[in-house]
PDB file of C-alpha atoms in Angstrom:
ATOM      1  CA  UNK A 117     -28.633  -9.284 -11.281  1.00 40.00           C
ATOM      2  CA  UNK A 118     -29.745 -10.186  -7.797  1.00 41.00           C
ATOM      3  CA  UNK A 119     -27.596 -11.319  -4.941  1.00 45.00           C
ATOM      4  CA  UNK A 120     -28.584 -13.191  -1.839  1.00 42.00           C
ATOM      5  CA  UNK A 121     -26.318 -13.080   1.183  1.00 45.00           C
ATOM      6  CA  UNK A 122     -27.165 -15.266   4.139  1.00 44.00           C
ATOM      7  CA  UNK A 123     -25.437 -14.238   7.333  1.00 45.00           C
ATOM      8  CA  UNK A 124     -24.859 -16.401  10.374  1.00 45.00           C
ATOM      9  CA  UNK A 125     -27.524 -14.510  12.297  1.00 44.00           C
ATOM     10  CA  UNK A 126     -30.041 -16.930  10.789  1.00 47.00           C
ATOM     11  CA  UNK A 127     -29.526 -19.219  13.778  1.00 47.00           C
ATOM     12  CA  UNK A 128     -30.977 -16.536  16.062  1.00 47.00           C
ATOM     13  CA  UNK A 129     -34.208 -16.617  14.055  1.00 48.00           C
ATOM     14  CA  UNK A 130     -34.301 -20.397  13.559  1.00 48.00           C
ATOM     15  CA  UNK A 131     -37.036 -20.813  16.193  1.00 51.00           C
ATOM     16  CA  UNK A 132     -39.565 -19.325  13.762  1.00 51.00           C
ATOM     17  CA  UNK A 133     -38.815 -21.844  11.022  1.00 51.00           C
ATOM     18  CA  UNK A 134     -40.552 -25.221  10.883  1.00 59.00           C
ATOM     19  CA  UNK A 135     -38.236 -28.235  11.327  1.00 66.00           C
ATOM     20  CA  UNK A 136     -36.861 -29.312   7.975  1.00 80.00           C
ATOM     21  CA  UNK A 137     -35.162 -32.298   6.435  1.00 82.00           C
ATOM     22  CA  UNK A 138     -31.837 -30.750   7.441  1.00 82.00           C
ATOM     23  CA  UNK A 139     -32.938 -30.471  11.080  1.00 84.00           C
ATOM     24  CA  UNK A 140     -34.267 -34.009  11.019  1.00 86.00           C
ATOM     25  CA  UNK A 141     -31.046 -35.347   9.474  1.00 86.00           C
ATOM     26  CA  UNK A 142     -29.009 -33.497  12.086  1.00 87.00           C
ATOM     27  CA  UNK A 143     -31.027 -35.038  14.909  1.00 89.00           C
ATOM     28  CA  UNK A 144     -30.512 -38.534  13.482  1.00 89.00           C
ATOM     29  CA  UNK A 145     -26.762 -37.909  13.097  1.00 88.00           C
ATOM     30  CA  UNK A 146     -26.479 -36.556  16.659  1.00 87.00           C
ATOM     31  CA  UNK A 147     -28.194 -39.530  18.239  1.00 87.00           C
ATOM     32  CA  UNK A 148     -27.198 -42.464  16.032  1.00 88.00           C
ATOM     33  CA  UNK A 149     -23.816 -41.673  14.485  1.00 88.00           C
ATOM     34  CA  UNK A 150     -21.064 -43.848  16.010  1.00 89.00           C
ATOM     35  CA  UNK A 151     -18.550 -41.072  16.623  1.00 90.00           C
ATOM     36  CA  UNK A 152     -18.626 -37.565  18.067  1.00 89.00           C
ATOM     37  CA  UNK A 153     -19.447 -34.823  15.607  1.00 90.00           C
ATOM     38  CA  UNK A 154     -18.827 -31.109  15.274  1.00 91.00           C
ATOM     39  CA  UNK A 155     -22.433 -29.997  14.862  1.00 89.00           C
ATOM     40  CA  UNK A 156     -21.542 -26.379  14.031  1.00 86.00           C
ATOM     41  CA  UNK A 157     -19.131 -27.462  11.274  1.00 86.00           C
ATOM     42  CA  UNK A 158     -21.720 -29.787   9.731  1.00 88.00           C
ATOM     43  CA  UNK A 159     -24.384 -27.048   9.761  1.00 86.00           C
ATOM     44  CA  UNK A 160     -21.968 -24.491   8.252  1.00 84.00           C
ATOM     45  CA  UNK A 161     -21.161 -26.959   5.453  1.00 85.00           C
ATOM     46  CA  UNK A 162     -24.865 -27.597   4.850  1.00 85.00           C
ATOM     47  CA  UNK A 163     -25.584 -23.844   4.607  1.00 83.00           C
ATOM     48  CA  UNK A 164     -22.697 -23.324   2.170  1.00 82.00           C
ATOM     49  CA  UNK A 165     -23.966 -26.198   0.001  1.00 84.00           C
ATOM     50  CA  UNK A 166     -27.550 -24.857  -0.006  1.00 84.00           C
ATOM     51  CA  UNK A 167     -26.564 -21.313  -0.965  1.00 84.00           C
ATOM     52  CA  UNK A 168     -24.166 -22.593  -3.638  1.00 81.00           C
ATOM     53  CA  UNK A 169     -27.178 -24.066  -5.458  1.00 84.00           C
ATOM     54  CA  UNK A 170     -28.758 -20.628  -5.956  1.00 85.00           C
ATOM     55  CA  UNK A 171     -26.569 -18.560  -8.310  1.00 80.00           C
ATOM     56  CA  UNK A 172     -22.970 -17.280  -8.499  1.00 74.00           C
ATOM     57  CA  UNK A 173     -23.891 -13.987  -6.828  1.00 75.00           C
ATOM     58  CA  UNK A 174     -25.311 -15.529  -3.662  1.00 79.00           C
ATOM     59  CA  UNK A 175     -23.119 -16.434  -0.742  1.00 76.00           C
ATOM     60  CA  UNK A 176     -23.116 -17.435   2.899  1.00 78.00           C
ATOM     61  CA  UNK A 177     -20.996 -15.395   5.283  1.00 76.00           C
ATOM     62  CA  UNK A 178     -20.172 -17.103   8.585  1.00 76.00           C
ATOM     63  CA  UNK A 179     -20.508 -14.977  11.707  1.00 74.00           C
ATOM     64  CA  UNK A 180     -16.732 -15.148  12.206  1.00 69.00           C
ATOM     65  CA  UNK A 181     -16.261 -13.339   8.867  1.00 71.00           C
ATOM     66  CA  UNK A 182     -19.235 -10.980   9.002  1.00 71.00           C
ATOM     67  CA  UNK A 183     -17.516  -8.137  10.861  1.00 64.00           C
ATOM     68  CA  UNK A 184     -14.587  -8.095   8.434  1.00 62.00           C
ATOM     69  CA  UNK A 185     -16.975  -8.104   5.457  1.00 64.00           C
ATOM     70  CA  UNK A 186     -18.935  -5.159   6.894  1.00 63.00           C
ATOM     71  CA  UNK A 187     -15.814  -3.156   7.749  1.00 59.00           C
ATOM     72  CA  UNK A 188     -15.518  -1.496   4.304  1.00 54.00           C
ATOM     73  CA  UNK A 189     -19.062  -0.186   4.641  1.00 56.00           C
ATOM     74  CA  UNK A 190     -17.908   2.176   7.379  1.00 55.00           C
ATOM     75  CA  UNK A 191     -16.387   4.550   4.833  1.00 53.00           C
ATOM     76  CA  UNK A 192     -12.791   3.706   3.908  1.00 58.00           C
ATOM     77  CA  UNK A 193     -10.045   1.126   4.244  1.00 68.00           C
ATOM     78  CA  UNK A 194      -6.667   0.354   2.682  1.00 78.00           C
ATOM     79  CA  UNK A 195      -6.222  -2.390   0.118  1.00 79.00           C
ATOM     80  CA  UNK A 196      -6.353  -3.144  -3.596  1.00 84.00           C
ATOM     81  CA  UNK A 197      -9.936  -1.914  -4.091  1.00 82.00           C
ATOM     82  CA  UNK A 198     -12.080  -4.816  -5.249  1.00 82.00           C
ATOM     83  CA  UNK A 199     -15.285  -6.496  -4.237  1.00 82.00           C
ATOM     84  CA  UNK A 200     -15.122 -10.263  -4.592  1.00 84.00           C
ATOM     85  CA  UNK A 201     -17.019 -13.470  -4.158  1.00 83.00           C
ATOM     86  CA  UNK A 202     -15.667 -16.969  -3.737  1.00 81.00           C
ATOM     87  CA  UNK A 203     -17.306 -19.056  -6.456  1.00 79.00           C
ATOM     88  CA  UNK A 204     -16.393 -22.702  -7.105  1.00 78.00           C
ATOM     89  CA  UNK A 205     -13.446 -22.287  -4.715  1.00 79.00           C
ATOM     90  CA  UNK A 206     -11.991 -19.435  -6.783  1.00 82.00           C
ATOM     91  CA  UNK A 207     -11.829 -15.719  -5.923  1.00 85.00           C
ATOM     92  CA  UNK A 208     -13.940 -13.878  -8.481  1.00 87.00           C
ATOM     93  CA  UNK A 209     -13.816 -10.102  -8.811  1.00 87.00           C
ATOM     94  CA  UNK A 210     -17.413  -8.892  -8.774  1.00 87.00           C
ATOM     95  CA  UNK A 211     -16.542  -5.200  -8.993  1.00 85.00           C
ATOM     96  CA  UNK A 212     -13.562  -2.880  -8.785  1.00 84.00           C
ATOM     97  CA  UNK A 213     -13.927   0.128  -6.513  1.00 82.00           C
ATOM     98  CA  UNK A 214     -14.226   3.311  -8.579  1.00 82.00           C
ATOM     99  CA  UNK A 215     -10.938   5.211  -8.418  1.00 81.00           C
ATOM    100  CA  UNK A 216      -9.170   2.377  -6.584  1.00 84.00           C
ATOM    101  CA  UNK A 217      -5.795   0.885  -7.513  1.00 85.00           C
ATOM    102  CA  UNK A 218      -7.273  -2.230  -9.157  1.00 85.00           C
ATOM    103  CA  UNK A 219      -9.555  -0.219 -11.414  1.00 85.00           C
ATOM    104  CA  UNK A 220      -6.659   2.033 -12.444  1.00 86.00           C
ATOM    105  CA  UNK A 221      -4.571  -1.003 -13.461  1.00 85.00           C
ATOM    106  CA  UNK A 222      -7.363  -2.622 -15.464  1.00 86.00           C
ATOM    107  CA  UNK A 223      -8.808  -5.402 -13.323  1.00 86.00           C
ATOM    108  CA  UNK A 224     -12.368  -6.196 -14.360  1.00 87.00           C
ATOM    109  CA  UNK A 225     -15.497  -7.787 -12.968  1.00 88.00           C
ATOM    110  CA  UNK A 226     -15.347 -11.485 -13.838  1.00 86.00           C
ATOM    111  CA  UNK A 227     -11.577 -11.752 -13.428  1.00 87.00           C
ATOM    112  CA  UNK A 228     -10.601 -14.757 -11.322  1.00 89.00           C
ATOM    113  CA  UNK A 229      -7.712 -14.391  -8.893  1.00 88.00           C
ATOM    114  CA  UNK A 230      -5.788 -17.658  -8.854  1.00 87.00           C
ATOM    115  CA  UNK A 231      -2.487 -16.474  -7.332  1.00 87.00           C
ATOM    116  CA  UNK A 232      -1.593 -13.914  -4.702  1.00 85.00           C
ATOM    117  CA  UNK A 233       2.120 -13.139  -4.304  1.00 85.00           C
ATOM    118  CA  UNK A 234       3.040 -16.363  -6.191  1.00 83.00           C
ATOM    119  CA  UNK A 235       0.884 -18.497  -3.860  1.00 83.00           C
ATOM    120  CA  UNK A 236      -1.923 -20.553  -5.423  1.00 81.00           C
ATOM    121  CA  UNK A 237      -5.291 -19.474  -3.985  1.00 81.00           C
ATOM    122  CA  UNK A 238      -7.636 -21.453  -6.264  1.00 80.00           C
ATOM    123  CA  UNK A 239      -9.014 -24.820  -5.248  1.00 78.00           C
ATOM    124  CA  UNK A 240      -7.692 -24.636  -1.679  1.00 84.00           C
ATOM    125  CA  UNK A 241     -10.958 -23.814   0.136  1.00 78.00           C
ATOM    126  CA  UNK A 242      -9.889 -20.228   0.822  1.00 81.00           C
ATOM    127  CA  UNK A 243     -12.196 -18.198   3.069  1.00 81.00           C
ATOM    128  CA  UNK A 244     -13.340 -14.584   2.842  1.00 80.00           C
ATOM    129  CA  UNK A 245     -11.120 -13.749   5.837  1.00 79.00           C
ATOM    130  CA  UNK A 246      -8.082 -15.284   4.125  1.00 82.00           C
ATOM    131  CA  UNK A 247      -8.717 -13.228   0.994  1.00 82.00           C
ATOM    132  CA  UNK A 248      -9.151 -10.025   2.981  1.00 82.00           C
ATOM    133  CA  UNK A 249      -5.896 -10.643   4.875  1.00 80.00           C
ATOM    134  CA  UNK A 250      -4.025 -11.192   1.605  1.00 82.00           C
ATOM    135  CA  UNK A 251      -5.515  -8.292  -0.375  1.00 79.00           C
ATOM    136  CA  UNK A 252      -5.557  -5.601   2.274  1.00 80.00           C
ATOM    137  CA  UNK A 253      -2.477  -3.766   3.357  1.00 76.00           C
ATOM    138  CA  UNK A 254      -1.127  -0.465   4.474  1.00 80.00           C
ATOM    139  CA  UNK A 255      -0.908   2.288   1.887  1.00 82.00           C
ATOM    140  CA  UNK A 256       2.117   1.626  -0.320  1.00 84.00           C
ATOM    141  CA  UNK A 257       2.187  -2.146   0.245  1.00 85.00           C
ATOM    142  CA  UNK A 258       2.454  -4.091  -3.017  1.00 88.00           C
ATOM    143  CA  UNK A 259       0.364  -7.185  -3.801  1.00 86.00           C
ATOM    144  CA  UNK A 260       0.928  -9.261  -6.940  1.00 87.00           C
ATOM    145  CA  UNK A 261      -2.088 -11.152  -8.242  1.00 85.00           C
ATOM    146  CA  UNK A 262      -2.313 -13.713 -11.035  1.00 88.00           C
ATOM    147  CA  UNK A 263      -5.575 -13.257 -12.912  1.00 89.00           C
ATOM    148  CA  UNK A 264      -7.371 -15.721 -15.146  1.00 88.00           C
ATOM    149  CA  UNK A 265      -9.452 -13.760 -17.617  1.00 88.00           C
ATOM    150  CA  UNK A 266     -11.829 -15.405 -20.044  1.00 87.00           C
ATOM    151  CA  UNK A 267     -10.397 -15.176 -23.553  1.00 84.00           C
ATOM    152  CA  UNK A 268      -6.751 -15.129 -22.400  1.00 83.00           C
ATOM    153  CA  UNK A 269      -4.728 -18.337 -22.379  1.00 85.00           C
ATOM    154  CA  UNK A 270      -2.006 -17.132 -20.012  1.00 86.00           C
ATOM    155  CA  UNK A 271      -2.413 -15.692 -16.529  1.00 87.00           C
ATOM    156  CA  UNK A 272      -2.213 -11.915 -16.336  1.00 86.00           C
ATOM    157  CA  UNK A 273      -0.014 -10.653 -13.512  1.00 88.00           C
ATOM    158  CA  UNK A 274      -0.769  -7.336 -11.844  1.00 88.00           C
ATOM    159  CA  UNK A 275       1.333  -5.735  -9.127  1.00 88.00           C
ATOM    160  CA  UNK A 276      -1.086  -3.534  -7.236  1.00 85.00           C
ATOM    161  CA  UNK A 277      -0.024  -0.883  -4.744  1.00 84.00           C
ATOM    162  CA  UNK A 278      -2.450  -0.740  -1.822  1.00 85.00           C
ATOM    163  CA  UNK A 279      -4.013   2.636  -1.229  1.00 82.00           C
ATOM    164  CA  UNK A 280      -6.794   4.181   0.784  1.00 79.00           C
ATOM    165  CA  UNK A 281     -10.098   3.056  -0.693  1.00 76.00           C
ATOM    166  CA  UNK A 282     -12.915   5.540  -0.224  1.00 69.00           C
ATOM    167  CA  UNK A 283     -16.364   4.060  -0.414  1.00 65.00           C
ATOM    168  CA  UNK A 284     -19.194   6.175  -1.641  1.00 63.00           C
ATOM    169  CA  UNK A 285     -22.814   5.227  -1.272  1.00 60.00           C
ATOM    170  CA  UNK A 286     -23.445   6.411  -4.853  1.00 61.00           C
ATOM    171  CA  UNK A 287     -21.221   6.244  -7.938  1.00 60.00           C
ATOM    172  CA  UNK A 288     -23.369   8.657  -9.930  1.00 64.00           C
ATOM    173  CA  UNK A 289     -26.316  10.946  -9.487  1.00 69.00           C
ATOM    174  CA  UNK A 290     -28.652  12.651 -11.937  1.00 74.00           C
ATOM    175  CA  UNK A 291     -30.905  15.660 -11.618  1.00 79.00           C
ATOM    176  CA  UNK A 292     -34.381  14.862 -12.864  1.00 84.00           C
ATOM    177  CA  UNK A 293     -35.396  18.493 -13.347  1.00 82.00           C
ATOM    178  CA  UNK A 294     -33.284  21.654 -13.523  1.00 76.00           C
TER     179      UNK A 294
END
């Protein structure tokens, strides 16, 4: 499985890329469209659409969300202990953190979170930041999620108690020779 994550820093390197159909279309829109436009919003939407065509493991992370997405890489945080991706406007669990509260309760990779604390979160154009705000909390905070799991007709509800989530750079190690 390969994943491709495009971060907003691409615009800093855009000078090295030949003008494309997207650039050309943007120029035409800027000069000939009858109303004012939000150029940044249009470009963000174009990037999201392009990356969506790749595979379910690839995603675009806007600069405004990049810091929050990198925060767990520092070593630890408090929350429910999952890694996720937003695929087809639904929060999909890509991995549970080993030893975290979600793993202990039985959440699995592939589970789709459609409700958080009784609020629908599927099909509403939720962002990574929104998900992080809803699924992180101080140790002891409870979060109820409604999970759609392939093979189950009804939603599965889990009440997860937030805890400190340690992140390790390796889950396992093996000695090649004694």
